[in-house]
Short mmCIF file of C-alpha atoms and ligand atoms in Angstrom, two decimals:
data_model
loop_
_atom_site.label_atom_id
_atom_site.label_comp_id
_atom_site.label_asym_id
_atom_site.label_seq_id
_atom_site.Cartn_x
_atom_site.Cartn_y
_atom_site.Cartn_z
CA UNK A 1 17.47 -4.06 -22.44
CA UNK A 2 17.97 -4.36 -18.95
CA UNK A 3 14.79 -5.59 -16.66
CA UNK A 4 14.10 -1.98 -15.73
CA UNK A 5 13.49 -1.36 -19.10
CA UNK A 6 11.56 -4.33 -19.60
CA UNK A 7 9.32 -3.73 -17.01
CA UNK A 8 8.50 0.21 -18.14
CA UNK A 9 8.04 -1.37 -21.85
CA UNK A 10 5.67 -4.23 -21.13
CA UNK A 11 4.33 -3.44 -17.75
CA UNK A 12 1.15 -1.64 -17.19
CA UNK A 13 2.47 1.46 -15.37
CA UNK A 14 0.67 1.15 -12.19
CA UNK A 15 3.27 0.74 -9.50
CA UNK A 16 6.20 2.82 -8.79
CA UNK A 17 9.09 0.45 -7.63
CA UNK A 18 12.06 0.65 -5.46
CA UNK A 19 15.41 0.15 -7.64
CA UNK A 20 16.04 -3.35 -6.15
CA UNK A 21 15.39 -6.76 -8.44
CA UNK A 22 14.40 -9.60 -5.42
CA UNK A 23 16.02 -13.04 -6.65
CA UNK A 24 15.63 -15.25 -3.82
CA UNK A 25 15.77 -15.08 0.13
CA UNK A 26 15.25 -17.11 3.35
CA UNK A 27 13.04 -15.69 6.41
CA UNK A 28 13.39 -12.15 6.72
CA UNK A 29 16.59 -11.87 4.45
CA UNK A 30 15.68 -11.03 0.74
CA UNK A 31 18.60 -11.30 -1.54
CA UNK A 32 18.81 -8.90 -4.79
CA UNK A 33 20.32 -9.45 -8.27
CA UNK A 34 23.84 -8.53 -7.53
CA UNK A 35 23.72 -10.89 -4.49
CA UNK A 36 22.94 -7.52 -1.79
CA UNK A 37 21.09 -8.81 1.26
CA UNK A 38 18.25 -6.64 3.09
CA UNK A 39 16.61 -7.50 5.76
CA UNK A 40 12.93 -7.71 5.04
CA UNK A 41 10.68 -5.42 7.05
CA UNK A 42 7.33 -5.49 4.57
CA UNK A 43 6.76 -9.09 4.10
CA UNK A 44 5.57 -8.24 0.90
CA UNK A 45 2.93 -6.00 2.14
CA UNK A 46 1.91 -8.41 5.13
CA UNK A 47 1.50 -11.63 3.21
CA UNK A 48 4.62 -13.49 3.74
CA UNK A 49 3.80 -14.19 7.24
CA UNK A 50 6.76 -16.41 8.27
CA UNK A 51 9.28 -14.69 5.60
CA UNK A 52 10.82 -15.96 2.32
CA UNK A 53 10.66 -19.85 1.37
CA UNK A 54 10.00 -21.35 4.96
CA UNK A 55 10.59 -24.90 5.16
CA UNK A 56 7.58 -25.96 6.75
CA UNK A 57 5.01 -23.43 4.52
CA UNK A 58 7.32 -24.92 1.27
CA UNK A 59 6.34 -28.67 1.91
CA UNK A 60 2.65 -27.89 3.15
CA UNK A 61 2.61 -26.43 -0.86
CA UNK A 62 5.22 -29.03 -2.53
CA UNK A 63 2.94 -31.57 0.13
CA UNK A 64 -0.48 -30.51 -1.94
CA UNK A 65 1.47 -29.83 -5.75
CA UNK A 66 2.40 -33.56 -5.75
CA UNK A 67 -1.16 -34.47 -5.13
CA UNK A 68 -3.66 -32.13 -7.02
CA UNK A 69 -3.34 -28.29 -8.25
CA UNK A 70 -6.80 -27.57 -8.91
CA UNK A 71 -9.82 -28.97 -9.55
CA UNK A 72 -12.81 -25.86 -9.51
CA UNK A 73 -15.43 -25.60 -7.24
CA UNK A 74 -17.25 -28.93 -8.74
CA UNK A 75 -15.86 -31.48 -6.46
CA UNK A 76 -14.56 -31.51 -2.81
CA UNK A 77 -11.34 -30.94 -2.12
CA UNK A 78 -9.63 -31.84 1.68
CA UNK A 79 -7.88 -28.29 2.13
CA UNK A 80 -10.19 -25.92 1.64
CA UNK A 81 -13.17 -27.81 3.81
CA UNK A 82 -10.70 -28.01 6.85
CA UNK A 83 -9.36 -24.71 6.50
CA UNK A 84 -12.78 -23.18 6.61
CA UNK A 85 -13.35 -25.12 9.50
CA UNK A 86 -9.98 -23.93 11.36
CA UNK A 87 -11.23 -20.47 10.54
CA UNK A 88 -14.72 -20.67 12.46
CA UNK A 89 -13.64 -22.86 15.45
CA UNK A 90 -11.21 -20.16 15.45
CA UNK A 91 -13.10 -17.12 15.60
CA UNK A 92 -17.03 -18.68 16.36
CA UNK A 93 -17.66 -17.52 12.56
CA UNK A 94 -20.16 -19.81 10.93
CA UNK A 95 -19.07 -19.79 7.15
CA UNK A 96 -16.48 -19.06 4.90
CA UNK A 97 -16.45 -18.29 1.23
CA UNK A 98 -13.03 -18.52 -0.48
CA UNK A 99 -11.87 -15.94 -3.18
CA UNK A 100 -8.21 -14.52 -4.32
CA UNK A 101 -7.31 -11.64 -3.17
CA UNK A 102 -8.24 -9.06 -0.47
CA UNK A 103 -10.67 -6.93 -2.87
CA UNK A 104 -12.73 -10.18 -3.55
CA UNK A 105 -13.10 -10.82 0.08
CA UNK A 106 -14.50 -7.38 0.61
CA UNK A 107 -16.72 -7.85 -2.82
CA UNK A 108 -18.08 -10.54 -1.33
CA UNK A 109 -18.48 -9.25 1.79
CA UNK A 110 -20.72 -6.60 0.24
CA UNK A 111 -22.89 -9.14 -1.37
CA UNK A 112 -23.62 -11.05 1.63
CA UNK A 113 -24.84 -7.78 3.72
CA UNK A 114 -26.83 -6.20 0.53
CA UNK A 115 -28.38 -9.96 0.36
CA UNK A 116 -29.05 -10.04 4.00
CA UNK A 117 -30.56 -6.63 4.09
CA UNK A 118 -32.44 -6.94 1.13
CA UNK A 119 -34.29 -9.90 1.69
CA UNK A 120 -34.92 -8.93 5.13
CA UNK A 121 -36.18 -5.42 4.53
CA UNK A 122 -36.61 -4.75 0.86
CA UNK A 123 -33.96 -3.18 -1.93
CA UNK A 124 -34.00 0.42 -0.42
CA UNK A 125 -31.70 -1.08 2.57
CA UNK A 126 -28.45 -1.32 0.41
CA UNK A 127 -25.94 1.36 1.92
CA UNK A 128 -22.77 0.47 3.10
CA UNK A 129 -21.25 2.54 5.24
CA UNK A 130 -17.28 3.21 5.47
CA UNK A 131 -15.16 5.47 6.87
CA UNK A 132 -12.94 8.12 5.69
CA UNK A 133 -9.28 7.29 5.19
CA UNK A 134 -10.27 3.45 4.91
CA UNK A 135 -9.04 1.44 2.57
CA UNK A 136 -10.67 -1.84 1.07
CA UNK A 137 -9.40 -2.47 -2.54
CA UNK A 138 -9.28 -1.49 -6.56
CA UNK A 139 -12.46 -3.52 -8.07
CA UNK A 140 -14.73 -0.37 -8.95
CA UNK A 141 -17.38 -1.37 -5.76
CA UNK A 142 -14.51 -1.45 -3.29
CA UNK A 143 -12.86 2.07 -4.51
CA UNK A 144 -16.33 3.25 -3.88
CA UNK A 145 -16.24 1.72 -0.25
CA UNK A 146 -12.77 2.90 0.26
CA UNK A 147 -13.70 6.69 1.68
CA UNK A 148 -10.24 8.14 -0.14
CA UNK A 149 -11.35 10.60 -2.75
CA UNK A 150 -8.28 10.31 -4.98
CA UNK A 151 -8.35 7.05 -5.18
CA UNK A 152 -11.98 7.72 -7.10
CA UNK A 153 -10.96 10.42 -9.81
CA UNK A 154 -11.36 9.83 -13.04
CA UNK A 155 -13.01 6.34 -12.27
CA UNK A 156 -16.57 6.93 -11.75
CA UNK A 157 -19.52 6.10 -12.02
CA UNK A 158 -18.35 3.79 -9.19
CA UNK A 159 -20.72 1.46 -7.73
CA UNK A 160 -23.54 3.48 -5.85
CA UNK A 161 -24.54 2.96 -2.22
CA UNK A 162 -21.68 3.94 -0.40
CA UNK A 163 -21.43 6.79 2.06
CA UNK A 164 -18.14 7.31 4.12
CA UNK A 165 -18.00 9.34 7.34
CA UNK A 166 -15.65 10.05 9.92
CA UNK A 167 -14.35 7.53 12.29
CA UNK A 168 -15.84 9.13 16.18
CA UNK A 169 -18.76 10.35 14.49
CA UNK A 170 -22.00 8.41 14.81
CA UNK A 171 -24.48 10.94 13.58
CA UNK A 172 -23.90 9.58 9.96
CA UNK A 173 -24.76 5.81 10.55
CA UNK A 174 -27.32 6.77 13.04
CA UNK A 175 -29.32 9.14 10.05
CA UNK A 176 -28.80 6.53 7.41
CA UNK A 177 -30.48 3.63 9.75
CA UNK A 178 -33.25 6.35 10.19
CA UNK A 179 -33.60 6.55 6.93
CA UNK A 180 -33.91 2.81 6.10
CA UNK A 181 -31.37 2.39 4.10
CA UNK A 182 -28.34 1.46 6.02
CA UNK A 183 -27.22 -2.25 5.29
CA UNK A 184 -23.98 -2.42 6.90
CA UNK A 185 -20.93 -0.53 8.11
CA UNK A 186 -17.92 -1.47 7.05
CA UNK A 187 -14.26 -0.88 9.29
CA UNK A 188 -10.52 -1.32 9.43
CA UNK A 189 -9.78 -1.55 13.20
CA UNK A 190 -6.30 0.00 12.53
CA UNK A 191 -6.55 1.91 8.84
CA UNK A 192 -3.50 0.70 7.10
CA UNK A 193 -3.12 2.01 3.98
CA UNK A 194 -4.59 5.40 5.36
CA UNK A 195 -1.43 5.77 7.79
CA UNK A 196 -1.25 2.42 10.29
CA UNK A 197 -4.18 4.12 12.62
CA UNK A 198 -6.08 2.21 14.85
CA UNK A 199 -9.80 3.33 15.83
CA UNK A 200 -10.76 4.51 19.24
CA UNK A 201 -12.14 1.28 21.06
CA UNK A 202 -14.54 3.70 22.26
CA UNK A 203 -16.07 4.50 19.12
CA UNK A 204 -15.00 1.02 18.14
CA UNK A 205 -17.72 -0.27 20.84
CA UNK A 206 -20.44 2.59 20.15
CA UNK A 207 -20.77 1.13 16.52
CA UNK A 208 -20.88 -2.29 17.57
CA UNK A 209 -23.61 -1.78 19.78
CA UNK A 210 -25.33 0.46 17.46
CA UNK A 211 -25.54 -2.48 14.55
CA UNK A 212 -26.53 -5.10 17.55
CA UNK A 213 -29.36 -2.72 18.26
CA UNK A 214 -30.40 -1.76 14.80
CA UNK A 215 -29.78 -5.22 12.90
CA UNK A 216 -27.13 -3.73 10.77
CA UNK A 217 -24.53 -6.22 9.80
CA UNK A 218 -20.93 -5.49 10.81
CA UNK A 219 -17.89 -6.15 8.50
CA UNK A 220 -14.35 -5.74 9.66
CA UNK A 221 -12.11 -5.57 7.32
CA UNK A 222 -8.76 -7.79 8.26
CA UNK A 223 -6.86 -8.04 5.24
CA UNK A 224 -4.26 -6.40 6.11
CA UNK A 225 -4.91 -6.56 10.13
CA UNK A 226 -5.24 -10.30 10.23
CA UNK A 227 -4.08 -13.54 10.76
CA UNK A 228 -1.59 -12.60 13.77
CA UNK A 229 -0.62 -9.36 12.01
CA UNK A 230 -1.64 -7.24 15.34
CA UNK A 231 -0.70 -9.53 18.09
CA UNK A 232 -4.16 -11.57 18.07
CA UNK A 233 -5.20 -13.98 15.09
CA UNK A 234 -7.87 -10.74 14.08
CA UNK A 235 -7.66 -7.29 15.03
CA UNK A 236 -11.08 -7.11 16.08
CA UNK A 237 -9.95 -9.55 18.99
CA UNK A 238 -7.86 -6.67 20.50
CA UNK A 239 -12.07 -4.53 20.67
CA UNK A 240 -13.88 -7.41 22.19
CA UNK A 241 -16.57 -7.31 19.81
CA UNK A 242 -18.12 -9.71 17.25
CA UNK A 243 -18.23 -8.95 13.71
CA UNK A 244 -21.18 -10.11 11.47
CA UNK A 245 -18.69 -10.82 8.66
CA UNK A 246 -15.03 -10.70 8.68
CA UNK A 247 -12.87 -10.16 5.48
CA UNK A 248 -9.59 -11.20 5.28
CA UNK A 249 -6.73 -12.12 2.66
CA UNK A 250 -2.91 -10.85 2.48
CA UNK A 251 -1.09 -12.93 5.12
CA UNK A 252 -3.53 -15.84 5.16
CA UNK A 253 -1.81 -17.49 2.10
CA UNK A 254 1.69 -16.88 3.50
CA UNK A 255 2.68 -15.79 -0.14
CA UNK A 256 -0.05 -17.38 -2.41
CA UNK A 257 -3.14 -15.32 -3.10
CA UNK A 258 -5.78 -16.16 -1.08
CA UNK A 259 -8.80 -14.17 0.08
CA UNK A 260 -12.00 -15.04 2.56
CA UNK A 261 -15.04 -13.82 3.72
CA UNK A 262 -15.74 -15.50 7.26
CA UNK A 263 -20.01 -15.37 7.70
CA UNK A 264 -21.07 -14.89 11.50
CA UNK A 265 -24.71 -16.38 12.62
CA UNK A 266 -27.19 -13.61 11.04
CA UNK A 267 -25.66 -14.51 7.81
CA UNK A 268 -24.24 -18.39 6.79
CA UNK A 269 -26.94 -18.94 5.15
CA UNK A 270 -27.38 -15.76 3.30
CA UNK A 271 -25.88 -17.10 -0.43
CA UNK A 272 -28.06 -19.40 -1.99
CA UNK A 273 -26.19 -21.51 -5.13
CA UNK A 274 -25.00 -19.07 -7.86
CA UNK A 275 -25.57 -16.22 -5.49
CA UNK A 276 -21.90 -16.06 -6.10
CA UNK A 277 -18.36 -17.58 -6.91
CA UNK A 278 -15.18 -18.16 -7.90
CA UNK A 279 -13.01 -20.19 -10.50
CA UNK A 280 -10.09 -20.49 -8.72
CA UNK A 281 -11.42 -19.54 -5.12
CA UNK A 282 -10.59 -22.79 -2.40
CA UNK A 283 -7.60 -23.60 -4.25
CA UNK A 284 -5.85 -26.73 -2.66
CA UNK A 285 -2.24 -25.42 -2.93
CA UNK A 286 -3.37 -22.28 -1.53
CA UNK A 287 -5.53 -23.49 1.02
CA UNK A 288 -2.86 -26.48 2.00
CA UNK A 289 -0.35 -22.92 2.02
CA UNK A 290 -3.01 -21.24 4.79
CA UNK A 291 -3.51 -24.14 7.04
CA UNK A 292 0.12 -24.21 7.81
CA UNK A 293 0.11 -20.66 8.15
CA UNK A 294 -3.08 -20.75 10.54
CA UNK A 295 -2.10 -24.11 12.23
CA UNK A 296 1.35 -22.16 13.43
CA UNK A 297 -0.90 -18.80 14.92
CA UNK A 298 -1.25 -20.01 18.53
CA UNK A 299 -0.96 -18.20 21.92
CA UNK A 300 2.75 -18.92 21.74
CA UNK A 301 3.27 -17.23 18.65
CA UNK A 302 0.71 -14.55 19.53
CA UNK A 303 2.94 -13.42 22.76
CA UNK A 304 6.07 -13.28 20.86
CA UNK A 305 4.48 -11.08 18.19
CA UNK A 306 3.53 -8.76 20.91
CA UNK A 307 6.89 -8.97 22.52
CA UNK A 308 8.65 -7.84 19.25
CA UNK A 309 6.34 -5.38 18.93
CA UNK A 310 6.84 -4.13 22.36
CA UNK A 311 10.77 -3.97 21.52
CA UNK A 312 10.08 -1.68 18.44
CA UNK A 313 7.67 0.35 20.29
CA UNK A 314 10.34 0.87 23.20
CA UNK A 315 13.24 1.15 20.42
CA UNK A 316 11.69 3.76 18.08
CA UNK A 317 9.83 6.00 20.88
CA UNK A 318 11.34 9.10 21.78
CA UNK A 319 14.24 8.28 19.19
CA UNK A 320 15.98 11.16 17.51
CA UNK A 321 14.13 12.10 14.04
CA UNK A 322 11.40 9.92 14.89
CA UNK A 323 8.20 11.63 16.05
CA UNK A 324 5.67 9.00 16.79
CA UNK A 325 4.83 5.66 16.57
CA UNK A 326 1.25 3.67 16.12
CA UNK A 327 -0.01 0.12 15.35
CA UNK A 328 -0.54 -2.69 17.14
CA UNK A 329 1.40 -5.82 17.03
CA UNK A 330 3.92 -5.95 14.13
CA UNK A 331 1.67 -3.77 12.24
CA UNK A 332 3.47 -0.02 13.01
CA UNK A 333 3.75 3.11 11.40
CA UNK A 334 6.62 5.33 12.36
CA UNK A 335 5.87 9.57 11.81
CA UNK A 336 9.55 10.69 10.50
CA UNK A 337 10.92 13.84 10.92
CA UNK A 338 12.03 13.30 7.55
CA UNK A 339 9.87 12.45 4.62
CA UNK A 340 9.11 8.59 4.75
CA UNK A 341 9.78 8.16 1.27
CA UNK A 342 13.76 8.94 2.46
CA UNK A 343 13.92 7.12 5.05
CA UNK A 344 12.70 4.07 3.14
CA UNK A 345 15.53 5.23 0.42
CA UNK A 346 18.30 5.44 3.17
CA UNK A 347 16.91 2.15 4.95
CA UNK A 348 17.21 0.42 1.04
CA UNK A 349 20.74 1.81 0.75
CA UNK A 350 21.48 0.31 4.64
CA UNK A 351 20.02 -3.25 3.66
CA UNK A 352 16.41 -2.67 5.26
CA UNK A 353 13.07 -2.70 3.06
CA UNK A 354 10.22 -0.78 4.83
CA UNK A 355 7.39 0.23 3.55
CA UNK A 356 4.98 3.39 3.58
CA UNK A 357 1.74 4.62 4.29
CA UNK A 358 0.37 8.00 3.40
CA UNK A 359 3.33 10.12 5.51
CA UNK A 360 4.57 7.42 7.64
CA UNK A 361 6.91 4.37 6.95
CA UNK A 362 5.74 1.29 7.48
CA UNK A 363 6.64 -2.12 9.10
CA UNK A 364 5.00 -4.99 8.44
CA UNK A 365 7.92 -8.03 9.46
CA UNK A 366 6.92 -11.66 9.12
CA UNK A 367 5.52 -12.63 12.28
CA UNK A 368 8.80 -14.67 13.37
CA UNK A 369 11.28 -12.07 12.34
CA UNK A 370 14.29 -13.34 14.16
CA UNK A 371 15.00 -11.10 17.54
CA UNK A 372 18.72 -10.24 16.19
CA UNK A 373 17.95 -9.47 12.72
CA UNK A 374 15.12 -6.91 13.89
CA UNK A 375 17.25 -5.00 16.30
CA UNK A 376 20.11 -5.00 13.57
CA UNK A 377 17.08 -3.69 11.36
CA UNK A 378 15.41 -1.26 14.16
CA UNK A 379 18.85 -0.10 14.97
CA UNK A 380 19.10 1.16 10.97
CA UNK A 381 15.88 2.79 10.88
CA UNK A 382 17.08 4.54 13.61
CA UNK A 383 20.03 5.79 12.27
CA UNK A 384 19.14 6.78 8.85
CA UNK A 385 15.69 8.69 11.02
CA UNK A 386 18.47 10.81 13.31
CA UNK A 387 20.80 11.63 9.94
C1 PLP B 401 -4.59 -4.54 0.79
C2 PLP B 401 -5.94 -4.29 1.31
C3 PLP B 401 -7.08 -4.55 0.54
C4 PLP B 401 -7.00 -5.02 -0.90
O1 PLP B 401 -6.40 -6.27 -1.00
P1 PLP B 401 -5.95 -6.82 -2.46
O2 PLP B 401 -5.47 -8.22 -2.16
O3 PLP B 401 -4.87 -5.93 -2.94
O4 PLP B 401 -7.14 -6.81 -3.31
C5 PLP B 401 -8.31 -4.36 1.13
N1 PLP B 401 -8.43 -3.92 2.39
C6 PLP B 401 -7.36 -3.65 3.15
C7 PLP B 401 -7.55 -3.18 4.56
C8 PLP B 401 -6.06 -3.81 2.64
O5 PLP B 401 -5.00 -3.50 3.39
#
């Protein structure tokens, strides 16, 4: 049987793949089974956020492997104490707790503002509050924040306590917080999976205030927008405002899976011991992995992420078959005349992998793409748009 085969006879048949077997690569080049090159404009799906097997991620990993893989949560390891450090003094968050995967960061996320809310003002202050065409994971209490009705069908009961509304419209929080029992609100500054859109700083600002005023904790979710992903290290950095808790995950890791939940001021000390945890959460390798991922996010990298972007933005705009563009950073979703699911098909055939989101395709490059290779890459989006 050939792997294709395989893979509909033993895999669980969740995910829909492109016909294309990935063997090995190098930066933004991913090379297939029959030795076919593509240049790599998903990253994964934002996670391998200086490309395929860079040298200096590699011996940050191979650095950590020769010394210890894991050792649980029972003893101290170096990595994961000064990479929760590197992630307050970078943002002026307070705490971090470190899971494996984006869902867990938002899971925990939850906890901390139900905790938070609940001591403070009694069980009956447990909503969270989301917002339609968000996305924030697959564990059943994160399908129930993410405000996508499909995604819930034939999966409930889902976790309870959840309301989503629309982004703009403040009439929703502002009745739950009435009511007493509004917790938190919970955003994507740009909605990725729902179609790379980013929220109106207006409103943006409006809800910010509105949870300053009200002592409702703010969570921004930046698992997909983070770690450099939109031209600053979070998206929320591109709103000037302060989050009460920040989730993040996919890029952090570079390519190992790595989530965390960053705790602002109202909340470090919100979890008590056994309030919560994780077996493998902290991992050295992964955390050795995210430190040389952070450590290489500085204002030099930040300007050339917005320079690239700027070159796709100018590139795609106004380009025949293409009929808008949105994102931020190297975070964009391009509106096709045709269907996005062909235009990812041609780009496959033409040596590109993009990706999509709801009726847009989606590019999500490593953050140091090199310039040639993503005009070679633009340049065949381009064409196979205008055919
Ligand atoms: C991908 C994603 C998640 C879920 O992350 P997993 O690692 O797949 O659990 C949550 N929120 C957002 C915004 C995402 O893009």
């Amino acid at each position: 049987m050939d792997l294709k085969e395989l893979d509909s006879k033993y895999i669980a048949g969740t995910y829909k793949r492109f016909p294309i077997t990935a063997v090995s690569g190098k930066g933004s080049v991913i090379v297939d089974d029959t030795g076919k090159e593509y240049i790599d404009m998903g990253s994964g799906i934002g996670v391998t956020s200086f490309g395929i097997s860079d040298d200096t991620w590699k011996q940050a990993v191979i650095d950590q492997l020769s010394l210890i893989q894991h050792t649980s949560n029972l003893y101290y390891t170096r990595p994961c104490i000064e990479l929760a450090q590197m992630l307050c003094e970078k943002t002026g968050m307070k705490k971090v707790f470190f899971s494996n995967s984006g869902a867990e960061a938002n899971e925990c996320a939850i906890k901390a503002a139900r905790k938070y809310a609940s001591v403070k003002y009694g069980n009956d202050r447990c909503v969270i509050a989301t917002l339609h065409n968000s996305f924030h994971g697959r564990t059943l209490t994160t399908l129930a924040a993410t405000g996508q009705d499909h995604y819930h069908e034939l999966f409930t009961p889902l976790t309870a306590g959840f309301v989503s509304f629309d982004a703009g419209d403040m009439s929703v929080p502002e009745e739950l917080c009435k009511a007493g029992t509004l917790a938190a609100v919970m955003i994507e500054c740009i909605q990725g999976e729902g179609g790379v859109i980013p929220l109106d700083p207006e409103f943006v600002h409006a809800l910010s205030e509105f949870c300053a005023a009200n002592d409702v904790l703010l969570i921004v979710d930046e698992v997909q927008t983070g770690n450099g992903r939109t031209g600053k290290l979070y998206a929320y950095m591109n709103y000037g405002i302060t989050p009460d808790i920040v989730s993040t995950a996919k890029g952090l890791g570079g390519g190992l899976p790595l989530g965390a939940t960053l705790l602002g001021g109202k909340c470090e000390n919100v979890f008590a011991f056994g309030d919560h945890g994780s077996t493998f959460g902290g991992n050295p390798v992964v955390c050795a992995a995210a430190i040389s991922v952070l450590s290489r996010i500085d204002d030099a990298l930040l300007a050339d992420v917005r320079k690239k972007s700027a070159f796709i933005f100018d590139s795609l705009s106004g380009a025949s078959g293409v009929e808008s563009v949105s994102g931020m950073g190297l975070m964009i979703g391009i509106k096709t005349k045709k269907a996005a699911s062909e235009v990812v098909a041609g780009c496959i055939e033409k040596g590109v992998l993009c990706l999509t989101a709801k009726d847009k395709v989606r590019l999500l490059p490593a953050l140091n793409i090199d310039d040639e290779l993503l005009k070679k890459a633009i340049d065949i989006i381009k064409e196979v748009c205008e055919n």
